[in-house]
């Protein structure tokens, strides 16, 4: 019993950020995250990207393939392809990327954002739950940053994803509505520099 | 002897490289003259367009549609109306873009991609597509169409396109389709329908704010 209490305290200590301080903290299983993992087949988003002083728009397609991989393809309105990424449970592959965008830092950030949204199964099993009154907080305590998934109490949807460096928030991903097994609107907001993405589902 | 060797060795490749249903043009000079002459009589164009992006490996097609307008000398407008709203106006050197959130205008000379797209579109309408120095152009034909196969010379453009095929109607020398292919095998086809020539298209349609 004492060991269990001690382990719980260690886990909770790792996740004890300011944003979680005001909530009662108990460790329970995270089947909730499995429930809220996006379950789409093919979705198309109208996409707005603001990075530093640049504004970029286009269409982003997410498609679940038969081999269980997920492809994320971004094109401009006239059909010019910016990137085509492949996500699997344990892997990520750049299928294609235009030269201007094909920089390690850009690819890593895009990989990070879409991995968080797609919710890799292996990773979500590592999250710890901090139960709250009106929402549920899940936390993964990494070496340099903590990542939070915030869901509704009934585990029907993800409301927010946040990453912090221990003190300050770094990325906030918020979700609105639900259609075709994923949020209708997804807002990605970087707190450390000017980088915002807005994905809005469109009917085809 | 070297010339014969070259011909024998490469002749089958040349045949294979020809687009299906097309043969090399018989009279290029005549085509150039008629293409330029027909374009001279066109001052404005208004047309609906259907765009289809084919993502081959994903077996996916992204369809969109809108209205295209052109006015001499150097004004073009592409307005996507479904399933998203997006407006692109090219007026001389100026480019205006309006999307769901923002509008923005800039000089096309500051953006090589827009400068080149601008030039291809205007060249096609003005009948000077074969003269574009940024592309190598091969012309094919069948009984109904001419096919201009443009391959980019510029490195920046090769990153975006492997080639651009322009299908021109033999009846009136106007563009039926653009087919832009990238290196991965995906392509975007823009088909122009309900084409109207020299109708009521005004400068106000190309206002860059």
XYZ file of C-alpha atoms in Angstrom:
413
model
C 0.000 0.000 0.000
C 2.820 2.365 0.934
C 4.637 1.461 -2.308
C 1.537 2.170 -4.331
C 1.070 5.497 -2.589
C 4.723 6.376 -3.154
C 4.578 5.486 -6.884
C 1.405 7.490 -7.259
C 3.040 10.474 -5.630
C 6.106 10.232 -7.888
C 3.928 10.073 -11.002
C 1.774 12.941 -9.847
C 4.805 15.014 -8.903
C 6.034 14.770 -12.486
C 2.745 16.025 -13.741
C 2.221 18.694 -11.131
C 2.107 21.753 -13.373
C 0.408 24.988 -12.530
C -2.483 24.112 -14.819
C -3.149 20.949 -12.823
C -2.517 22.274 -9.345
C -6.063 23.177 -8.600
C -7.452 19.759 -9.329
C -7.833 16.697 -7.169
C -5.287 14.142 -8.389
C -5.924 10.436 -8.583
C -4.379 7.840 -10.850
C -6.821 5.687 -12.782
C -6.488 3.777 -16.041
C -6.480 5.756 -19.311
C -8.944 3.758 -21.448
C -10.597 7.158 -21.753
C -7.822 8.268 -24.143
C -8.341 5.165 -26.259
C -12.020 6.135 -26.484
C -11.323 9.659 -27.695
C -8.649 8.693 -30.251
C -9.798 9.978 -33.693
C -11.637 7.320 -35.696
C -11.877 8.733 -39.219
C -11.468 7.124 -42.627
C -10.840 10.165 -44.826
C -11.222 13.791 -43.808
C -10.467 17.008 -45.656
C -9.649 20.282 -43.896
C -9.514 23.828 -45.186
C -6.207 24.957 -43.701
C -4.764 28.327 -42.669
C -1.172 28.584 -41.523
C 0.399 31.713 -40.035
C 4.103 31.407 -39.458
C 6.063 34.536 -38.480
C 4.849 37.060 -41.081
C 3.770 34.467 -43.663
C 0.197 33.362 -44.300
C -0.280 30.063 -46.099
C -3.517 28.319 -47.035
C -4.550 25.051 -48.609
C -6.257 21.706 -48.155
C -5.140 19.052 -45.713
C -6.238 15.470 -46.265
C -6.009 12.819 -43.555
C -6.596 9.265 -44.682
C -6.478 5.957 -42.854
C -4.905 3.419 -45.203
C -5.691 -0.301 -45.410
C -2.262 -1.182 -43.979
C -3.197 0.801 -40.836
C -0.933 3.721 -41.653
C -2.311 7.266 -41.706
C -1.373 9.685 -44.465
C -1.429 13.447 -43.969
C -1.190 15.392 -47.245
C -1.163 19.184 -47.559
C -1.664 20.895 -50.926
C -2.362 24.471 -51.895
C -5.726 25.362 -53.477
C -4.366 24.855 -56.989
C -3.224 21.343 -56.135
C 0.486 21.909 -55.601
C 1.574 19.443 -52.921
C 3.516 20.873 -49.979
C 4.003 17.636 -48.035
C 2.882 14.037 -47.750
C 3.589 12.310 -44.407
C 2.963 8.750 -43.306
C 2.227 7.950 -39.647
C 2.207 4.468 -38.132
C 1.937 3.377 -34.503
C 5.701 3.470 -34.071
C 7.028 5.223 -37.109
C 6.913 8.368 -39.191
C 8.004 8.776 -42.801
C 8.241 11.758 -45.123
C 6.826 10.583 -48.460
C 7.433 13.961 -50.079
C 8.032 17.552 -49.049
C 8.789 20.665 -51.082
C 12.344 21.906 -50.733
C 11.449 25.158 -48.941
C 9.698 23.250 -46.155
C 12.044 20.277 -46.035
C 14.008 21.424 -42.974
C 14.585 19.230 -39.935
C 13.047 21.746 -37.520
C 9.897 22.216 -39.635
C 9.415 18.484 -40.227
C 9.899 17.719 -36.516
C 7.306 20.280 -35.461
C 4.760 19.064 -38.027
C 5.425 15.452 -37.000
C 4.884 16.420 -33.363
C 1.618 18.280 -34.014
C 0.031 15.552 -36.110
C 1.263 12.753 -33.814
C -0.478 14.521 -30.925
C -3.691 14.908 -32.935
C -3.660 11.359 -34.311
C -2.901 9.928 -30.834
C -0.445 7.096 -31.272
C -1.765 4.098 -29.300
C 1.574 3.100 -27.789
C 2.132 6.614 -26.551
C -1.314 7.194 -25.105
C -0.854 4.091 -22.946
C 1.995 5.915 -21.198
C -0.204 8.827 -20.106
C -1.336 9.131 -16.495
C -4.771 10.397 -15.588
C -5.465 13.224 -13.159
C -9.168 13.198 -12.475
C -11.008 16.489 -12.210
C -14.526 17.686 -11.677
C -15.556 18.863 -15.125
C -12.670 17.617 -17.279
C -10.047 14.865 -17.212
C -6.355 15.673 -17.418
C -3.861 13.108 -18.740
C -0.156 13.766 -18.451
C 3.002 12.405 -20.033
C 6.108 13.570 -18.249
C 8.898 13.735 -20.826
C 12.545 14.668 -20.294
C 12.176 18.243 -21.458
C 8.439 18.777 -21.527
C 5.115 17.581 -20.272
C 2.189 16.848 -22.533
C -1.439 17.007 -21.430
C -4.603 15.648 -22.998
C -7.751 17.203 -21.581
C -11.019 15.389 -22.279
C -14.602 15.783 -21.158
C -15.649 13.722 -18.106
C -17.520 11.161 -20.176
C -14.512 10.552 -22.436
C -16.387 11.423 -25.633
C -13.901 13.946 -27.027
C -10.519 15.609 -26.584
C -11.005 19.262 -25.736
C -7.413 20.412 -25.487
C -3.841 19.214 -25.877
C -1.102 21.218 -24.179
C 2.642 20.895 -23.947
C 4.711 22.772 -21.350
C 8.390 23.023 -20.520
C 7.614 22.746 -16.828
C 6.758 26.398 -16.358
C 5.382 27.817 -19.562
C 2.932 26.472 -22.094
C 4.551 25.712 -25.454
C 1.820 24.360 -27.745
C -1.950 24.503 -27.303
C -4.153 22.433 -29.601
C -7.869 23.028 -29.133
C -10.784 21.200 -30.711
C -14.319 22.199 -31.579
C -17.248 20.121 -32.813
C -17.132 16.538 -33.991
C -17.675 15.166 -37.502
C -16.495 12.059 -39.361
C -14.741 10.728 -36.258
C -12.564 13.793 -35.613
C -13.012 17.418 -34.506
C -14.600 19.796 -37.009
C -12.188 22.601 -36.092
C -8.651 22.156 -34.836
C -6.625 25.196 -33.681
C -2.881 24.777 -33.176
C -1.202 27.638 -31.357
C 2.507 27.881 -30.519
C 3.229 30.031 -27.476
C 6.995 30.265 -28.022
C 6.889 31.843 -31.490
C 4.341 33.015 -34.076
C 3.021 29.770 -35.515
C -0.709 29.064 -35.781
C -2.607 26.498 -37.789
C -6.375 26.341 -38.178
C -7.914 23.213 -39.688
C -11.601 23.373 -40.593
C -13.312 20.279 -41.944
C -15.014 20.664 -45.300
C -17.555 18.416 -46.985
C -16.435 17.026 -50.324
C 27.060 6.706 -88.733
C 26.773 8.238 -85.268
C 23.459 9.798 -86.293
C 22.084 6.431 -87.452
C 23.178 4.812 -84.211
C 21.412 7.583 -82.267
C 18.211 7.147 -84.263
C 18.135 3.351 -83.972
C 18.932 3.427 -80.281
C 16.500 6.145 -79.274
C 13.666 5.733 -81.801
C 11.687 3.252 -79.639
C 12.110 5.558 -76.632
C 10.770 8.506 -78.586
C 7.730 6.446 -79.590
C 7.150 5.283 -76.008
C 7.453 8.834 -74.692
C 4.571 10.024 -76.857
C 1.379 10.598 -74.871
C -1.263 7.954 -75.476
C -3.600 8.871 -78.321
C -1.318 11.604 -79.660
C 1.369 11.850 -82.317
C 4.027 14.483 -82.870
C 2.655 17.572 -84.598
C 3.051 17.566 -88.375
C 3.107 21.297 -88.997
C 4.377 23.224 -85.999
C 4.719 26.556 -87.828
C 1.107 26.456 -88.978
C -0.064 25.594 -85.439
C 1.944 28.474 -83.934
C 0.517 30.955 -86.420
C -3.091 29.802 -86.017
C -2.784 29.639 -82.203
C -1.449 33.202 -82.099
C -4.016 34.478 -84.634
C -6.978 32.904 -82.796
C -5.767 34.356 -79.489
C -5.510 37.833 -81.016
C -9.272 37.893 -81.564
C -9.985 37.087 -77.901
C -10.109 40.089 -75.567
C -11.932 38.500 -72.646
C -12.734 34.998 -71.434
C -15.224 33.887 -68.814
C -15.417 30.212 -68.017
C -16.407 27.794 -65.265
C -13.704 25.390 -64.195
C -13.557 22.050 -62.453
C -10.343 21.137 -60.678
C -9.480 17.563 -59.744
C -6.457 16.723 -57.627
C -5.579 13.041 -57.988
C -3.557 11.561 -55.141
C -2.659 8.331 -56.916
C -1.247 6.207 -54.078
C -4.058 7.252 -51.761
C -6.714 6.568 -54.441
C -8.192 9.937 -53.576
C -9.570 12.756 -55.684
C -10.076 16.242 -54.287
C -12.581 18.091 -56.448
C -13.230 21.810 -56.475
C -14.878 24.236 -58.857
C -15.072 27.910 -59.625
C -15.038 30.665 -62.226
C -12.102 31.788 -64.389
C -11.872 35.190 -66.083
C -9.291 36.753 -68.354
C -8.978 40.215 -69.859
C -6.286 41.508 -72.138
C -3.485 42.301 -71.711
C -2.511 40.775 -68.468
C -5.434 40.160 -66.128
C -6.606 36.788 -64.830
C -8.970 35.789 -62.039
C -9.568 32.334 -60.521
C -12.366 32.173 -57.985
C -12.924 28.858 -56.206
C -16.495 28.630 -54.964
C -16.824 25.021 -53.809
C -16.054 23.238 -51.509
C -14.017 26.192 -50.261
C -13.819 29.911 -51.064
C -10.562 31.214 -52.495
C -9.875 34.075 -54.852
C -6.722 34.664 -56.877
C -6.419 37.778 -59.066
C -3.447 38.529 -61.259
C -3.383 42.066 -62.625
C -0.146 42.779 -64.450
C 2.603 42.442 -61.882
C 0.198 42.476 -58.920
C -1.301 39.412 -57.250
C -4.289 39.514 -54.903
C -5.332 36.537 -52.781
C -8.398 36.287 -50.585
C -8.995 33.171 -48.505
C -11.469 32.376 -45.743
C -9.595 34.534 -43.226
C -7.380 37.074 -44.915
C -6.705 39.000 -48.061
C -3.243 39.832 -49.272
C -1.710 41.553 -52.268
C 1.880 41.423 -53.435
C 4.056 41.768 -56.493
C 4.339 38.554 -58.504
C 7.972 39.381 -59.258
C 8.679 38.764 -55.548
C 7.271 35.266 -55.842
C 8.740 33.077 -58.586
C 5.950 30.515 -58.377
C 3.207 33.070 -58.967
C 5.242 34.837 -61.608
C 5.555 31.562 -63.533
C 1.930 30.472 -63.079
C 0.887 33.940 -64.169
C 3.048 33.693 -67.267
C 1.784 30.214 -68.247
C -1.864 31.233 -67.904
C -1.416 34.445 -69.841
C 0.766 32.712 -72.466
C -1.918 30.093 -73.059
C -4.631 32.647 -73.544
C -2.458 34.886 -75.712
C -1.188 32.027 -77.845
C 2.461 32.443 -76.850
C 2.843 29.368 -74.601
C 5.514 27.926 -76.869
C 7.730 30.949 -76.357
C 7.995 30.612 -72.550
C 11.739 30.386 -71.854
C 11.306 28.707 -68.480
C 9.894 25.556 -70.088
C 10.803 23.205 -72.890
C 7.734 22.599 -75.000
C 6.824 19.642 -77.216
C 3.604 19.738 -79.256
C 1.485 16.685 -80.105
C -1.884 16.334 -81.792
C -4.779 14.002 -82.478
C -7.894 14.604 -84.550
C -9.552 16.831 -81.927
C -6.825 18.346 -79.769
C -3.350 19.803 -79.640
C -1.283 18.849 -76.620
C 1.448 21.188 -75.384
C 3.754 19.309 -73.042
C 5.721 21.809 -70.939
C 8.689 20.624 -68.859
C 10.172 23.106 -66.384
C 13.791 24.171 -66.731
C 14.032 26.063 -63.430
C 15.063 24.090 -60.343
C 12.478 25.826 -58.145
C 9.717 24.895 -60.552
C 10.914 21.294 -61.006
C 10.322 20.886 -57.280
C 6.627 21.568 -57.872
C 5.939 20.107 -61.315
C 7.322 17.318 -63.421
C 5.385 18.630 -66.405
C 2.326 20.627 -67.405
C 0.129 19.320 -70.216
C -2.103 21.857 -71.907
C -4.894 20.498 -74.092
C -6.040 22.914 -76.806
C -9.234 22.497 -78.794
C -8.551 22.268 -82.526
C -11.901 23.938 -83.300
C -11.138 27.308 -81.685
C -7.560 27.070 -80.324
C -8.711 27.614 -76.736
C -7.531 25.706 -73.661
C -9.723 22.770 -72.605
C -7.556 21.415 -69.762
C -4.421 21.990 -67.752
C -2.854 18.827 -66.343
C -0.051 19.500 -63.850
C 1.899 16.398 -62.756
C 4.397 16.166 -59.942
C 7.305 13.755 -59.495
C 5.308 11.390 -57.236
C 2.817 10.623 -60.016
C 0.020 12.797 -58.598
C -1.604 15.351 -60.846
C -4.067 18.227 -60.887
C -6.415 18.625 -63.827
C -8.224 21.918 -64.393
C -11.002 21.620 -66.982
C -12.574 24.738 -68.464
C -16.265 24.493 -69.361
C -18.968 26.923 -70.557
C -16.320 29.122 -72.149
C -17.539 32.583 -73.224
C -15.385 34.887 -75.301
C -15.482 38.685 -75.570
C -18.387 39.007 -73.160
C -18.957 41.446 -70.338
C -15.762 41.107 -68.294
C -14.598 44.446 -66.889
C -11.489 45.844 -65.204
C -13.451 45.904 -61.939
C -13.323 42.080 -61.885
C -9.550 42.322 -61.509
C -9.317 44.963 -58.790
C -6.293 44.418 -56.574
C -6.938 46.067 -53.213
